[in-house]
């Protein structure tokens, strides 16, 4: 069972989903990884690896 404690956990899962042909889930996981990354440069790099518009439905 995979745990999600660090941004890298979300990035790994995002890459797995991208490889599995699930780009929407990959983008959502990448957005979560970016949110959990304290470094703005890391955030930008993560989102650049999984391009697209935000898929979140915020309240």
Tab-separated table of C-alpha atoms in Angstrom:
chain	number	residue	atom	x	y	z
A	1	UNK	CA	0.000	0.000	0.000
A	2	UNK	CA	1.345	3.396	-0.972
A	3	UNK	CA	1.354	6.236	1.504
A	4	UNK	CA	1.116	9.889	0.553
A	5	UNK	CA	3.230	11.856	3.013
A	6	UNK	CA	5.485	13.877	0.717
A	7	UNK	CA	5.132	15.738	-2.565
A	8	UNK	CA	7.303	13.094	-4.210
A	9	UNK	CA	4.699	10.442	-3.309
A	10	UNK	CA	2.105	12.378	-5.298
A	11	UNK	CA	4.511	12.913	-8.193
A	12	UNK	CA	5.309	9.198	-8.348
A	13	UNK	CA	1.605	8.382	-8.408
A	14	UNK	CA	1.009	11.052	-11.067
A	15	UNK	CA	3.679	9.506	-13.279
A	16	UNK	CA	2.138	6.076	-12.813
A	17	UNK	CA	-1.278	7.407	-13.819
A	18	UNK	CA	0.176	9.180	-16.861
A	19	UNK	CA	1.867	5.966	-17.952
A	20	UNK	CA	-1.397	4.088	-17.449
A	21	UNK	CA	-3.175	6.524	-19.772
A	22	UNK	CA	-5.047	8.400	-17.053
A	23	UNK	CA	-3.989	12.017	-17.674
A	24	UNK	CA	-6.812	13.573	-15.671
A	25	UNK	CA	-5.885	11.714	-12.509
A	26	UNK	CA	-2.212	12.394	-13.199
A	27	UNK	CA	-2.910	16.139	-13.367
A	28	UNK	CA	-4.891	16.100	-10.113
A	29	UNK	CA	-2.106	14.264	-8.315
A	30	UNK	CA	0.448	16.698	-9.739
A	31	UNK	CA	-1.605	19.653	-8.510
A	32	UNK	CA	-1.655	18.142	-5.033
A	33	UNK	CA	2.117	17.607	-5.172
A	34	UNK	CA	2.600	21.222	-6.221
A	35	UNK	CA	0.397	22.443	-3.368
A	36	UNK	CA	2.491	20.480	-0.874
A	37	UNK	CA	5.820	21.748	-2.226
A	38	UNK	CA	7.178	24.750	-0.315
A	39	UNK	CA	9.471	25.886	-3.138
A	40	UNK	CA	7.757	27.952	-5.877
A	41	UNK	CA	10.269	26.710	-8.462
A	42	UNK	CA	9.410	23.102	-7.624
A	43	UNK	CA	5.714	23.916	-7.935
A	44	UNK	CA	6.232	25.333	-11.412
A	45	UNK	CA	8.373	22.366	-12.473
A	46	UNK	CA	5.793	19.856	-11.264
A	47	UNK	CA	2.919	21.540	-13.070
A	48	UNK	CA	5.004	21.905	-16.239
A	49	UNK	CA	5.580	18.147	-16.263
A	50	UNK	CA	1.804	17.604	-16.250
A	51	UNK	CA	0.465	20.441	-18.418
A	52	UNK	CA	-3.150	21.473	-18.594
A	53	UNK	CA	-5.736	23.558	-16.830
A	54	UNK	CA	-6.637	22.962	-13.236
A	55	UNK	CA	-9.219	20.220	-12.943
A	56	UNK	CA	-10.202	20.920	-9.370
A	57	UNK	CA	-13.675	21.941	-8.426
A	58	UNK	CA	-13.163	24.477	-5.675
A	59	UNK	CA	-16.051	25.613	-3.502
